[in-house]
XYZ file of C-alpha atoms in Angstrom:
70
model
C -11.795 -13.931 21.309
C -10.125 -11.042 19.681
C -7.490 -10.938 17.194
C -5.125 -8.206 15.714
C -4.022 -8.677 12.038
C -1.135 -6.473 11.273
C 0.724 -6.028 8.175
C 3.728 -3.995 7.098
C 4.261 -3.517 3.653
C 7.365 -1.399 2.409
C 7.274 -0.496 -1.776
C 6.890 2.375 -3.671
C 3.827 5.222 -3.813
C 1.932 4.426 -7.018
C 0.388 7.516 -7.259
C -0.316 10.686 -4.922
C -3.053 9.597 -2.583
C -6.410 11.392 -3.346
C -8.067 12.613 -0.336
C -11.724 12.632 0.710
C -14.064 13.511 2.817
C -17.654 11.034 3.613
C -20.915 12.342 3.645
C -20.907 12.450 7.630
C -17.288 14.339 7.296
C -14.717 11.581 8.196
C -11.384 12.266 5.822
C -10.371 9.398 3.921
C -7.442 9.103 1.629
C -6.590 5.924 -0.744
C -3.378 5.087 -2.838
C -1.584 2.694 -3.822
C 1.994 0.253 -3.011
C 3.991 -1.316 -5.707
C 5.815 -4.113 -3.753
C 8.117 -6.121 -5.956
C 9.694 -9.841 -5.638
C 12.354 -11.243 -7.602
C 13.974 -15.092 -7.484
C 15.881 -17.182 -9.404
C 14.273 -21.054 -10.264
C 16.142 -24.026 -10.620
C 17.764 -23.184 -13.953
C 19.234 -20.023 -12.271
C 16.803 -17.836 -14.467
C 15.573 -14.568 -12.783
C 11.987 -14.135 -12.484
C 9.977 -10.629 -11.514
C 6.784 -9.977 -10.133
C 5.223 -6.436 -8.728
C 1.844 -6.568 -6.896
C -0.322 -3.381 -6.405
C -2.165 -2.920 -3.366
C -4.824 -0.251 -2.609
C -5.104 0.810 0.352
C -7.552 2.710 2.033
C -7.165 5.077 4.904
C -9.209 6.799 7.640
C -9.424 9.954 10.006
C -6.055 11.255 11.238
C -4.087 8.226 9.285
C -6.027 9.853 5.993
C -4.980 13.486 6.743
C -1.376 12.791 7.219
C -1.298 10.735 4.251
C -2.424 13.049 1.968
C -0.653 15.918 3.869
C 2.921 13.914 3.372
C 2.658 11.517 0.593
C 3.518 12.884 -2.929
């Protein structure tokens, strides 16, 4: 059986995406996304954490990325 794993992820651009091209000619284009994620524990003290994902990007996707993205 098939399955589709989808994920949205809204942050920030950590950097303008650098754009490539494979030895058979398919563009590719990867960057990165800060997200961040803040709460408060039991002693009401705020706590901060940013994660950095790298993403990597394909064919049209890759060409409008680097095209758009700065």
């Amino acid at each position: 059986m098939k399955s589709v794993n989808k994920i949205i992820l809204v942050g920030h651009l950590g950097a303008k995406p650098e754009g490539r091209y494979t030895p058979q000619g398919i563009s590719t284009a990867s960057f990165s996304i800060a997200t961040n994620e803040a709460w408060y524990d039991h002693d009401k003290k705020k706590h901060e954490h940013t994660e950095l994902h790298n993403i990597v990007v394909f064919n049209q996707i890759a060409d409008f990325v680097t095209q758009y993205l700065d």
